[in-house]
Amino acid sequence: MRIKIINRSGHRLPHYETLASAGMDLRADIERPITLKPLERVIVPTGLFIELPVGYEAQIRPRSGLAAKKGITVLDAPGTIDADYRGNVGVILVNLSNEDFTIENGERIAQMVIAKHERAEWEEVE
């Protein structure tokens, strides 16, 4: 599947690390480091703008290493990017640890999985 993307981040495009990887790492696109205090949350821009085909979504998921080692996770996991969204892909991160965590430019902050979905039609019954 081919997906149109604009990369304004200065970092390489998201890519699959292995042949069997389901997700691609997303990187922070920030001018200066962001320090997240315990229980604080922030939307971190990626500098990526995508055009998904109708019938697909991009799911934004936590990176297991950040979650397990640092207590940093995606707040609305999985976040959904709809096919009609054209803005900067942002990642809502939250610090669930007891220590400050600093996000650096280019740091891998989440992963993105492209998924097909169906549209439902309701059928009212009694």
Short mmCIF file of C-alpha atoms in Angstrom, two decimals:
data_model
loop_
_atom_site.label_atom_id
_atom_site.label_comp_id
_atom_site.label_asym_id
_atom_site.label_seq_id
_atom_site.Cartn_x
_atom_site.Cartn_y
_atom_site.Cartn_z
CA MET A 1 0.00 0.00 0.00
CA ARG A 2 1.27 3.47 -0.84
CA ILE A 3 0.42 6.43 1.41
CA LYS A 4 1.10 10.06 0.52
CA ILE A 5 3.21 11.81 3.16
CA ILE A 6 4.78 15.23 3.70
CA ASN A 7 7.80 15.18 5.99
CA ARG A 8 8.62 18.58 7.49
CA SER A 9 10.56 17.12 10.40
CA GLY A 10 14.10 16.84 9.12
CA HIS A 11 14.08 13.20 10.31
CA ARG A 12 13.83 10.15 8.09
CA LEU A 13 10.38 8.79 7.24
CA PRO A 14 8.84 6.23 9.60
CA HIS A 15 9.80 2.74 8.53
CA TYR A 16 9.43 -0.88 9.58
CA GLU A 17 12.45 -2.14 11.53
CA THR A 18 11.94 -5.77 10.47
CA LEU A 19 9.95 -7.70 7.88
CA ALA A 20 7.44 -8.77 10.57
CA SER A 21 7.05 -5.38 12.32
CA ALA A 22 3.45 -4.17 12.56
CA GLY A 23 4.32 -0.60 13.51
CA MET A 24 6.69 2.17 12.47
CA ASP A 25 8.38 4.41 15.02
CA LEU A 26 7.36 8.07 15.16
CA ARG A 27 9.91 10.70 16.18
CA ALA A 28 9.50 13.98 18.06
CA ASP A 29 9.83 17.07 15.87
CA ILE A 30 10.50 19.79 18.44
CA GLU A 31 12.69 22.91 18.49
CA ARG A 32 13.82 22.41 22.09
CA PRO A 33 13.59 19.55 24.60
CA ILE A 34 10.30 19.11 26.48
CA THR A 35 10.44 17.99 30.11
CA LEU A 36 7.38 16.09 31.29
CA LYS A 37 6.86 16.11 35.04
CA PRO A 38 5.07 13.17 36.73
CA LEU A 39 1.41 12.93 35.56
CA GLU A 40 1.96 15.75 33.05
CA ARG A 41 0.84 15.32 29.42
CA VAL A 42 1.77 17.03 26.17
CA ILE A 43 1.02 16.76 22.45
CA VAL A 44 4.33 16.15 20.69
CA PRO A 45 4.38 17.02 16.97
CA THR A 46 6.04 14.67 14.50
CA GLY A 47 6.28 16.98 11.49
CA LEU A 48 4.44 14.38 9.42
CA PHE A 49 1.30 14.99 7.35
CA ILE A 50 -0.35 11.94 5.82
CA GLU A 51 -3.16 11.17 3.38
CA LEU A 52 -4.67 7.80 4.21
CA PRO A 53 -7.06 6.07 1.82
CA VAL A 54 -10.70 5.94 2.94
CA GLY A 55 -11.27 2.73 4.88
CA TYR A 56 -7.93 2.97 6.73
CA GLU A 57 -6.76 4.58 9.94
CA ALA A 58 -3.37 5.15 11.51
CA GLN A 59 -3.27 3.88 15.08
CA ILE A 60 -0.82 5.62 17.42
CA ARG A 61 0.46 3.26 20.10
CA PRO A 62 2.99 3.45 22.93
CA ARG A 63 6.53 2.19 22.50
CA SER A 64 6.88 -0.69 24.93
CA GLY A 65 10.44 0.28 25.87
CA LEU A 66 9.45 3.81 26.90
CA ALA A 67 6.45 2.52 28.82
CA ALA A 68 8.30 -0.25 30.67
CA LYS A 69 11.56 1.58 31.38
CA LYS A 70 10.42 5.20 31.82
CA GLY A 71 6.64 5.14 32.44
CA ILE A 72 5.95 7.19 29.29
CA THR A 73 2.90 6.16 27.30
CA VAL A 74 0.36 7.39 24.76
CA LEU A 75 -2.56 8.81 26.71
CA ASP A 76 -5.36 7.90 24.28
CA ALA A 77 -3.86 4.58 23.22
CA PRO A 78 -4.46 3.69 20.61
CA GLY A 79 -4.97 7.14 19.17
CA THR A 80 -6.66 7.24 15.79
CA ILE A 81 -5.77 9.33 12.76
CA ASP A 82 -8.72 9.31 10.38
CA ALA A 83 -8.40 9.21 6.60
CA ASP A 84 -9.69 12.79 6.31
CA TYR A 85 -7.21 14.34 8.81
CA ARG A 86 -4.54 16.45 7.11
CA GLY A 87 -2.82 18.17 10.05
CA ASN A 88 0.52 17.53 11.72
CA VAL A 89 0.45 14.07 13.30
CA GLY A 90 0.74 14.68 17.04
CA VAL A 91 1.29 12.17 19.83
CA ILE A 92 -0.32 12.71 23.25
CA LEU A 93 2.28 11.53 25.74
CA VAL A 94 1.83 11.23 29.51
CA ASN A 95 4.43 10.64 32.20
CA LEU A 96 3.13 7.98 34.59
CA SER A 97 6.43 7.71 36.46
CA ASN A 98 7.58 9.52 39.60
CA GLU A 99 10.47 11.21 37.77
CA ASP A 100 10.78 13.98 35.20
CA PHE A 101 11.28 12.76 31.62
CA THR A 102 12.86 14.87 28.88
CA ILE A 103 11.84 14.40 25.24
CA GLU A 104 14.58 15.30 22.76
CA ASN A 105 14.18 16.25 19.10
CA GLY A 106 14.27 13.09 16.97
CA GLU A 107 13.51 10.77 19.88
CA ARG A 108 11.30 7.78 19.09
CA ILE A 109 8.11 8.51 21.03
CA ALA A 110 5.41 6.17 19.69
CA GLN A 111 4.62 3.73 16.94
CA MET A 112 2.11 3.96 14.13
CA VAL A 113 0.15 1.00 12.76
CA ILE A 114 -1.89 1.35 9.55
CA ALA A 115 -5.14 -0.61 9.87
CA LYS A 116 -8.14 -1.29 7.64
CA HIS A 117 -11.54 -0.71 9.21
CA GLU A 118 -15.18 -1.21 8.31
CA ARG A 119 -18.08 1.26 8.47
CA ALA A 120 -21.12 -0.01 10.28
CA GLU A 121 -24.76 0.52 9.43
CA TRP A 122 -27.24 0.23 12.29
CA GLU A 123 -30.19 -2.09 11.94
CA GLU A 124 -32.72 -1.35 14.63
CA VAL A 125 -34.49 -4.40 15.99
CA GLU A 126 -36.97 -5.12 18.78
#
